[in-house]
XYZ file of C-alpha atoms in Angstrom:
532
model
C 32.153 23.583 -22.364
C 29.689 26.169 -20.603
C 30.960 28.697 -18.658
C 29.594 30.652 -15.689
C 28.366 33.652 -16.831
C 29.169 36.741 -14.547
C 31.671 35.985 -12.026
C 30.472 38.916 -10.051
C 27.244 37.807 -10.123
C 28.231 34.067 -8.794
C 30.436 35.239 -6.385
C 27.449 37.422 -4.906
C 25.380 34.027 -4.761
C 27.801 32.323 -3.430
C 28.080 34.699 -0.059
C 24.532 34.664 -0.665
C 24.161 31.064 -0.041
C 26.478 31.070 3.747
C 23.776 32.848 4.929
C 21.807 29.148 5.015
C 24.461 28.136 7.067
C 22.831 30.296 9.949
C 19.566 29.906 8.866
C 16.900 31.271 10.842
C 13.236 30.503 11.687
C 10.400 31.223 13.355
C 9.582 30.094 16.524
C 9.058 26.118 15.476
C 7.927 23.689 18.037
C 8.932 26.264 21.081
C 12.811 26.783 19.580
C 13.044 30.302 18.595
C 15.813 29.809 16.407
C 16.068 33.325 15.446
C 16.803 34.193 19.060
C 19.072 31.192 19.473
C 21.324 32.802 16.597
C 21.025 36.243 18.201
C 22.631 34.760 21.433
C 25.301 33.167 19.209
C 26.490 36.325 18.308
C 27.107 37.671 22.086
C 28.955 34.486 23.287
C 31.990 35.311 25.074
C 33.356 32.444 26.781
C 32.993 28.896 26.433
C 34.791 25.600 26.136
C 34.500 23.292 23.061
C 35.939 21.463 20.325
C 35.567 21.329 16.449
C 36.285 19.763 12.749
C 36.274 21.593 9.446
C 36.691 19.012 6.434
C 36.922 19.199 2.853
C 36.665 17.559 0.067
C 37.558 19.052 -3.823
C 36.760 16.675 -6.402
C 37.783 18.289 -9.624
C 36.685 18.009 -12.828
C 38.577 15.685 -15.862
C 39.405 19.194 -17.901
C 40.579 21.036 -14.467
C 43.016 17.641 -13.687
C 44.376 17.609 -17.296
C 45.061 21.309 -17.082
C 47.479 21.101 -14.156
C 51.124 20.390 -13.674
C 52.666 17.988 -11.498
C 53.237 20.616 -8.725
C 49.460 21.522 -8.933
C 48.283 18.061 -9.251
C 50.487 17.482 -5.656
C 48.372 19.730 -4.078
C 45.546 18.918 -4.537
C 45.959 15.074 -3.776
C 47.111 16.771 -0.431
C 43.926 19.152 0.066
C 41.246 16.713 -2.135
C 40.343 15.223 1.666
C 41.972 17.712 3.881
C 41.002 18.038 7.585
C 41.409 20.305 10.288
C 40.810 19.133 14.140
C 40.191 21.778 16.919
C 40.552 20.537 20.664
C 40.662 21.430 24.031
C 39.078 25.423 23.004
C 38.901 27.423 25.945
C 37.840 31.063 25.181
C 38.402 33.010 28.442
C 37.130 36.666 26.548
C 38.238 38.987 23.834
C 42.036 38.558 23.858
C 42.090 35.012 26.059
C 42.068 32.172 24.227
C 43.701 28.445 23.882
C 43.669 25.544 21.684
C 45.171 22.308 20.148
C 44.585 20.951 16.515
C 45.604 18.758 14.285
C 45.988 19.318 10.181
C 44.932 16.032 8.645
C 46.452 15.659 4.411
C 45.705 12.806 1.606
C 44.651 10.608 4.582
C 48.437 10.436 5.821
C 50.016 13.240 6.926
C 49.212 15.238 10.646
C 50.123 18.019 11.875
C 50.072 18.977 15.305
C 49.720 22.745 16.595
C 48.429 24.673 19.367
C 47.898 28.606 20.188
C 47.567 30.434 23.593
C 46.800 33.637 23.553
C 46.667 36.947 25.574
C 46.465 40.287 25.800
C 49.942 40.350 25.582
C 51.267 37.338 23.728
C 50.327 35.060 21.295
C 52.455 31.565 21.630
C 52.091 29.398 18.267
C 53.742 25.825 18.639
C 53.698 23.770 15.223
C 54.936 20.010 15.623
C 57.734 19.814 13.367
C 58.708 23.463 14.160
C 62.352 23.637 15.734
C 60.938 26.176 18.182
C 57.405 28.062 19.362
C 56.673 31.623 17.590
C 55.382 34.278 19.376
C 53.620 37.621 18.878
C 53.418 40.414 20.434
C 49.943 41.140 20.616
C 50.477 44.636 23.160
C 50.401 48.169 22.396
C 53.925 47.746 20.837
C 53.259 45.072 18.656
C 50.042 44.161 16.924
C 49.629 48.044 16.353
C 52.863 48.468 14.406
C 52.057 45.235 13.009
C 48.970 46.188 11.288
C 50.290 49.703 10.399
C 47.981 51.042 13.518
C 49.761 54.233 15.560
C 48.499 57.217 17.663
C 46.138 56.565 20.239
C 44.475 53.784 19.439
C 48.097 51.981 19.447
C 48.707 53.176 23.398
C 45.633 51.590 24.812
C 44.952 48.180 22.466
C 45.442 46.780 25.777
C 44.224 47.866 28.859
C 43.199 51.581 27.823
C 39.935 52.941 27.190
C 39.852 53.124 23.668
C 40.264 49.289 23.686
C 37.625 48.458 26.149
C 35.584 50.709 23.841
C 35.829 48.914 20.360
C 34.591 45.551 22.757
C 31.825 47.652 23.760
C 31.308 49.431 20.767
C 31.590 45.625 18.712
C 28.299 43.978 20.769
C 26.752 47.439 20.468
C 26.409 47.421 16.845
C 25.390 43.189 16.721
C 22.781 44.242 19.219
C 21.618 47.623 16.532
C 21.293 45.763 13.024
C 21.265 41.563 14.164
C 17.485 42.058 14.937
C 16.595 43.552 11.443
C 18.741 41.014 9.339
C 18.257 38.209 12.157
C 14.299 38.386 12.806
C 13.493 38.437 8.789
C 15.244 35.304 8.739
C 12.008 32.788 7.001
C 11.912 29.307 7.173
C 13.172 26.691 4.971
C 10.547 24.781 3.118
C 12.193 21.899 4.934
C 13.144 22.026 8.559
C 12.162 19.768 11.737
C 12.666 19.627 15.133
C 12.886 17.034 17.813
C 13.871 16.507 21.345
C 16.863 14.425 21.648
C 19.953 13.327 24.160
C 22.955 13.970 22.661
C 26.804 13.596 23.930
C 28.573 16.991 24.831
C 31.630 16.693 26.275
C 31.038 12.946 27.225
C 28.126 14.282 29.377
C 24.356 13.378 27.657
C 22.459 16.702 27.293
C 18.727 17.213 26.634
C 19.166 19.273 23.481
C 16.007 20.103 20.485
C 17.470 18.974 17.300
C 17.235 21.457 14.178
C 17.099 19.738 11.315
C 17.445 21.434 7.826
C 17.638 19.788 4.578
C 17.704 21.795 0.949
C 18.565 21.430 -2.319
C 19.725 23.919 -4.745
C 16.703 25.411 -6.163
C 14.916 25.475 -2.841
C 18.422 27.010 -1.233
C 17.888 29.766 -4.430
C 14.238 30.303 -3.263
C 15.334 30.841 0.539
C 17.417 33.381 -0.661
C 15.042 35.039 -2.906
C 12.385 34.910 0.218
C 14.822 36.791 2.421
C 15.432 39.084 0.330
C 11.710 39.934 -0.752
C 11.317 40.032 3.060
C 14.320 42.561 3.894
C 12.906 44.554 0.856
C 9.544 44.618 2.379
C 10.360 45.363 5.748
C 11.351 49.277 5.423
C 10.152 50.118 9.051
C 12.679 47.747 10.116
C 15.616 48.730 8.207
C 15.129 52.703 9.154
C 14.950 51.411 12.519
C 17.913 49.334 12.199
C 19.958 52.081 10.511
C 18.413 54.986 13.656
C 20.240 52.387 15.976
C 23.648 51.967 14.160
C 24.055 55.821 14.075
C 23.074 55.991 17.570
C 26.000 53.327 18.666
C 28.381 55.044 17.118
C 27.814 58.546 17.781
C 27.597 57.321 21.211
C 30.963 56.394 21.157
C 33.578 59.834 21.388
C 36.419 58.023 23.042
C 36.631 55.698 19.761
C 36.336 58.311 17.035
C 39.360 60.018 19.469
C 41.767 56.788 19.587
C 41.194 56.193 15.756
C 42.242 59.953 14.707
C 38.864 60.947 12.817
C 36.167 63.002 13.921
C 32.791 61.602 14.962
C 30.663 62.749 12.024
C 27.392 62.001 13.672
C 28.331 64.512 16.605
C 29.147 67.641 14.680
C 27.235 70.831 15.140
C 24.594 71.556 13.024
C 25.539 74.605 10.595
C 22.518 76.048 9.216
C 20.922 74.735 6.160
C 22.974 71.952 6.822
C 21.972 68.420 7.232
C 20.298 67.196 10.651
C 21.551 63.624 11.881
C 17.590 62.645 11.108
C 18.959 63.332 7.577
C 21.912 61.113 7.539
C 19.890 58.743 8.882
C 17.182 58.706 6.089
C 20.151 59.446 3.546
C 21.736 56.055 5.127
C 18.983 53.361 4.908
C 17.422 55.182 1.322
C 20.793 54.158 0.193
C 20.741 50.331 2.258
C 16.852 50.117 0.907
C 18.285 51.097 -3.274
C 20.900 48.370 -2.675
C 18.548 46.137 -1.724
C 16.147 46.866 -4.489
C 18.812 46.389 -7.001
C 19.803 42.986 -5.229
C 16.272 42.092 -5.895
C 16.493 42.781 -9.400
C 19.399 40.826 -10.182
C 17.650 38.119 -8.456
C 14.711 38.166 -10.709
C 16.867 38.599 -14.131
C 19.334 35.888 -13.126
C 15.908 33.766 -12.952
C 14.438 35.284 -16.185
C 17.393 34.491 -17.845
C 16.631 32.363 -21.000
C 19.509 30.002 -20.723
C 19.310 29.652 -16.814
C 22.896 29.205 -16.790
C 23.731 30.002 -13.190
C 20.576 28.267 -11.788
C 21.594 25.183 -13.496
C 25.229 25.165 -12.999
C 25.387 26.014 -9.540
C 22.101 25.986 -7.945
C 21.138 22.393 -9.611
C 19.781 19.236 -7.520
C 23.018 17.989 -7.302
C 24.122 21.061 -5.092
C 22.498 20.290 -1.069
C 22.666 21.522 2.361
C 22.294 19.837 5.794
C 22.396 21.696 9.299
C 21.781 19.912 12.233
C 21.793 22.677 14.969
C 21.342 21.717 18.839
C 19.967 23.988 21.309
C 19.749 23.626 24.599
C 16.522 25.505 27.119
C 18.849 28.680 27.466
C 18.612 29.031 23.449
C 22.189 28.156 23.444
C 23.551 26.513 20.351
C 25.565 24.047 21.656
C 26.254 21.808 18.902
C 26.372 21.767 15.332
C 26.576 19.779 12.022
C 26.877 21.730 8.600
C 27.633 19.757 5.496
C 27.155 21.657 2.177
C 28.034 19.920 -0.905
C 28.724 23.032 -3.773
C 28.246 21.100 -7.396
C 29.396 22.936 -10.127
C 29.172 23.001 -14.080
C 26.714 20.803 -16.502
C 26.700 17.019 -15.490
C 29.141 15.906 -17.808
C 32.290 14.734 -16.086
C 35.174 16.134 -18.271
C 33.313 19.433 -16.558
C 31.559 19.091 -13.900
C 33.577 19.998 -9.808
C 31.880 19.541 -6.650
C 32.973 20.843 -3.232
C 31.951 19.170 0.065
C 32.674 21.122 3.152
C 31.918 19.943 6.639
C 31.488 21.156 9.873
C 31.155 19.991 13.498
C 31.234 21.490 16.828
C 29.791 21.708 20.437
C 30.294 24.086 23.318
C 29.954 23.609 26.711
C 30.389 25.974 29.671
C 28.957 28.750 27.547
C 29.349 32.702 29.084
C 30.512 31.075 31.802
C 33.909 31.168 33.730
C 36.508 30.004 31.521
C 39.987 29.878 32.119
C 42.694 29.785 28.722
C 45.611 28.358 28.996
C 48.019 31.689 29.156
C 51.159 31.391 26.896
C 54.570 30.978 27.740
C 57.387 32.452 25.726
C 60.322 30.437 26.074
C 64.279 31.703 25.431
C 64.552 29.843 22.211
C 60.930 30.963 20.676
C 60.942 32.512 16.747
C 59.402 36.062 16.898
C 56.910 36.343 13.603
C 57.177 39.374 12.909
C 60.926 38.407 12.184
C 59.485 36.647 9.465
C 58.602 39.509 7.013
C 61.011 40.013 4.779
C 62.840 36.503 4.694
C 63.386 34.024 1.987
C 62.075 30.787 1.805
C 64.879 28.581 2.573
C 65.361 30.831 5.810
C 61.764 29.878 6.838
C 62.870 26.167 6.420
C 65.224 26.556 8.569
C 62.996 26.320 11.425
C 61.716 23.347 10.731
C 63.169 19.532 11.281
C 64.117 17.963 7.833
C 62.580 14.810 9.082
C 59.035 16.491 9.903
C 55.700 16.692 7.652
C 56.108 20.475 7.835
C 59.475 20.744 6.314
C 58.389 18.393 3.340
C 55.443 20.195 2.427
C 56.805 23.771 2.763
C 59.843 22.313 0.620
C 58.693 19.801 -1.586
C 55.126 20.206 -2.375
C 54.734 24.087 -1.701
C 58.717 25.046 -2.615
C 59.191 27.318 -0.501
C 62.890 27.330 -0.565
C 62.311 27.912 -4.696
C 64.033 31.092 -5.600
C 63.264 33.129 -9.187
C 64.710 36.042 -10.859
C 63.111 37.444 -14.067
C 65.165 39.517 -15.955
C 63.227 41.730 -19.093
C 64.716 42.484 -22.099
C 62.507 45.636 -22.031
C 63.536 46.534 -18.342
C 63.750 50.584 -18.661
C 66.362 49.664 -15.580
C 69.144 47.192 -15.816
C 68.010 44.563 -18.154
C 69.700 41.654 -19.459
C 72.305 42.134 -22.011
C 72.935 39.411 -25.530
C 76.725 40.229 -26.169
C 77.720 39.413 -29.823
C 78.818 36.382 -29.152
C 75.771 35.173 -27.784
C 76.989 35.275 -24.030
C 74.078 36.550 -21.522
C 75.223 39.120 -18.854
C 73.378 40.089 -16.112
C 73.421 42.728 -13.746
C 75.347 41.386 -10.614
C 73.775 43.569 -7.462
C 70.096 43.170 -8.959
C 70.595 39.581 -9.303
C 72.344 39.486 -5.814
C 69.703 41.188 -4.166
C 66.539 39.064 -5.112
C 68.370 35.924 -3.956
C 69.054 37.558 -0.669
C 72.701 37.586 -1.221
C 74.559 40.709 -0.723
C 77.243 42.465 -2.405
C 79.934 44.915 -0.657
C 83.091 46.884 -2.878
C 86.628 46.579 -1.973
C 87.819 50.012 -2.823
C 91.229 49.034 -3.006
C 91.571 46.158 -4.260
C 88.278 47.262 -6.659
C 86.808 44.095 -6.104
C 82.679 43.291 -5.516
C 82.480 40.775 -3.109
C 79.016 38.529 -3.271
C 78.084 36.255 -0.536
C 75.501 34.092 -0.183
C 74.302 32.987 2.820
C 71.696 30.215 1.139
C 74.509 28.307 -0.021
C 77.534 30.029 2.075
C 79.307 31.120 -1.180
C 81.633 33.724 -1.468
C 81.949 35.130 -4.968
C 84.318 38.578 -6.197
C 84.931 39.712 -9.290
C 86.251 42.929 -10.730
C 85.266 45.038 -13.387
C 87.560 44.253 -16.756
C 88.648 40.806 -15.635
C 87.396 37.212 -16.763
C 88.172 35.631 -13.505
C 86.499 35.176 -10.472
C 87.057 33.916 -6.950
C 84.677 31.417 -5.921
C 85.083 29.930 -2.441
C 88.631 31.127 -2.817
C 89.140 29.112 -5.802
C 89.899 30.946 -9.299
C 87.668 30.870 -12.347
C 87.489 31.642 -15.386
C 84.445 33.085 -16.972
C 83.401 33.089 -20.293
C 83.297 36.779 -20.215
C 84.590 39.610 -18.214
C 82.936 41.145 -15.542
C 81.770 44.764 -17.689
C 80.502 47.792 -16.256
C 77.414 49.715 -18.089
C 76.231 52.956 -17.047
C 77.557 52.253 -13.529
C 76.228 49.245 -13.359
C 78.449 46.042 -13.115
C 77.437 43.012 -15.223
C 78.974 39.319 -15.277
C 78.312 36.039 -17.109
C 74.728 34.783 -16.591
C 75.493 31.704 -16.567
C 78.497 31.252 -14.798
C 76.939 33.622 -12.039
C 73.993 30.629 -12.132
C 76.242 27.377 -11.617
C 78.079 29.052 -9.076
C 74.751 30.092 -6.758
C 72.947 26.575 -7.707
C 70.848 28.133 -9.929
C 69.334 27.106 -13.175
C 68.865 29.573 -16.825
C 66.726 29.846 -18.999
C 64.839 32.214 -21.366
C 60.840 32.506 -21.574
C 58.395 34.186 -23.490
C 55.479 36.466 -22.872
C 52.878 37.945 -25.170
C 54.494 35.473 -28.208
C 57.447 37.379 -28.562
C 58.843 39.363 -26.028
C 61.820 37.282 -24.195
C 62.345 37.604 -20.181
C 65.750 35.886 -18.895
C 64.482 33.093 -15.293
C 67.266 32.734 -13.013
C 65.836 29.878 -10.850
C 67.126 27.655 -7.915
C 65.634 25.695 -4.697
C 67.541 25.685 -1.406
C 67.353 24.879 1.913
């Protein structure tokens, strides 16, 4: 079987290869498509709807490889679909939609978001209640592990208003250097057409783009040849990016660092002028040296890349719509990614597909503004849960609740125990009976354990299964659910550290045992069980 041959090297390609998916041109038959894209970028309202598909058709080796769990999945995401309605982007921080999650052909899913400044309002249909998030100064900040100043104004303060500012700034500094050296596909056409937008016909010019692999490899070697070429741009490009952001104080401030390009100049120090040149010498090595690569990857005597991912079989279609405003207002992507030789015990292919349109765009758009209700699940709540507590939001009769618990077990819960553990590992008594230590155990399965100190008993509960378990150190009995039992060996205490019976601390939490192996010979103990 061949094999890629640096993964770095494809995954570089790869990214290389979205940039088709924007693909600009030169001004053909009066579209300036380069300026269409450029006005793409500074959208910031507009209405609209869209559909991202795809379809994973794995190879004979890749299928025979997986286990039943695996193989569920992907039956589930082999034609998997996802449906965006009713999209109403009021700005930044407004914004409101419905959508559906389409599986295998059979199973929806219904959600929706509305969003604010404030408050983000998630409703999943299956879902015993919305979730929220707060989305103010007190929440998303703390969220993302943001604080100081930044974290008091991510909503109506300056610093916030800045970032928006400072965002379409820096699109408007570099999009003209990486947007204008955009060349054309060898194959592209355009035509005047009606087309449906919101069941309203709209006189749009049709894009049309058609490539193959090798010609999408020789776009890609064109643009960069061109970005190469075009230093005058690129130090121009770079002179603008420094200007945005040293332009910017109030930013630098909220974010805690100082504005490097706004320092004094110390003597024999260097000048901004220098950074500058320092910056885009730098930009222009890195894009010498993409170059290169390029060039070897071609030059390469068993064209391995070329041929396994950008063969024949690999294409891309764009169908973009413009309207006389150099709008895009609708479009059709469909790239189909084949990779491997063409035999079929090898050979994968991905098909993704996108479609959207837009209407009302930069114009006055009002999102549907969320509405927290008593009952709704805050997600931040969520960190730190287990599984079978997530499932407990959900109806047992829904789609969502069978594919967070039986196709992507969820509610599964696994303790490894090492035998090599510097800590509290396992212990083999000489009678072959496994102990384990009872709070470590207790602790991954989100049980938890308190101490009696005078009756010198460790009480376990469980909450997962609502089981009540105490022992005491020196005695083969336990209390389970108020009910005595006796264990096949007494609870022990090492080093502090109280151990019981592995397995009979297993049957009583649902749990299953066993012992696996890694590097051929080193044993870890699995304590494993599925609730909820």
């Amino acid at each position: 079987m061949k094999k890629l041959g640096s993964i770095k090297k494809g995954v570089a390609l790869l990214l290389a290869l979205v940039l088709v998916f924007v693909a600009g041109c030169q001004a053909i038959s009066g579209v300036d498509l380069n300026k269409a894209i450029t006005n793409s970028l500074k959208v910031t309202s507009y209405e609209g709807e869209q559909t991202l598909s795809l379809q994973l058709n794995l190879s004979e080796e890749d299928l025979e490889n997986m286990d039943e769990d695996e193989l569920a999945i992907m039956k589930l995401i082999n034609s998997a679909k996802l449906e965006l309605t009713n999209i109403k982007v009021q700005d930044d921080t407004h914004v409101s939609y419905s959508g559906k999650l389409l599986l295998a052909d059979t199973i929806s899913i219904g959600f929706s978001l509305k969003m604010s400044d404030t408050t983000a309002v998630v409703e999943i249909e299956g879902a015993k209640q919305p979730f929220t998030l707060d989305m103010s100064e007190a929440g998303l900040p703390s969220l993302m592990g943001i604080s100081g100043a930044i974290g008091q104004s991510v909503t109506d303060g300056p610093a916030d208003a800045s970032l928006v500012e400072l965002g379409k700034e820096i699109i408007d500094a570099i999009s003209g250097y990486f947007i204008n050296n955009l060349p054309n596909p060898d194959q592209i056409s355009v035509n005047a057409v009606q087309e449906s937008i919101n069941g309203q016909s709209v006189s749009l010019m049709k894009v049309h783009t058609e490539l193959n692999g090798p010609a999408i490899w020789t776009w890609i070697k064109k643009y960069v040849d061109v970005l190469v070429s075009d230093r005058t741009g690129l130090d121009n490009m770079v002179k603008g990016f420094v200007e945005v952001l040293s332009s910017h104080p109030e930013v630098w401030e909220a974010i805690g660092e100082v504005n490097p390009f706004d320092q004094p100049v110390v003597l024999d120090g260097p000048t901004q002028e220098d950074t500058i040149k320092e910056m885009a010498d730098s930009l222009a090595e890195e894009l010498a040296y993409l170059q290169e690569e390029l060039q070897a990857i071609e030059e390469e005597e068993d064209g391995l890349l070329l041929d396994s991912v950008f063969n024949k079989a690999t294409t891309l279609k764009t169908d973009v719509y413009v309207d006389s405003k150099l709008d895009i207002r609708k479009q059709v992507v469909e790239a189909s990614i084949t990779l491997g030789d063409t035999e079929p015990e090898t050979q994968m292919s991905i098909v993704i597909r996108s479609e959207s349109q837009k209407w009302n765009v930069n114009e006055a758009v009002k999102a549907e503004a969320p509405v927290v209700s008593e009952n709704a699940i805050e997600l931040d709540d969520m960190y730190g849960l287990n599984g079978y507590e997530t499932l407990q939001w959900f109806d047992k009769s829904s789609y969502a609740y069978d594919l967070l618990k039986n196709t992507f077990h969820v509610g599964v819960q696994t303790v490894e125990l090492y035998t090599q553990d510097y800590g509290n590992p396992p212990i083999i008594t000489p009678t072959n009976i496994t102990l384990v230590p009872l709070r470590d155990v207790a602790e991954q399965l989100g049980a938890t354990i308190s101490y009696n100190k005078k009756t010198k008993q460790l009480t376990l509960f469980d909450k997962a299964t609502d089981t009540t378990i105490m022992v005491k150190s020196g005695s083969d009995t336990a209390i389970v659910n108020g009910k005595s039992v006796k264990w096949s060996y007494p609870t022990t205490t090492v080093s502090g550290t109280v151990y019981v019976s592995a397995r009979n601390l297993a049957k009583s939490l649902g749990a299953s045992l066993k012992w696996e192996s890694y590097y051929d010979s080193e044993k870890y103990l699995v304590i494993e069980r599925e609730v909820g």
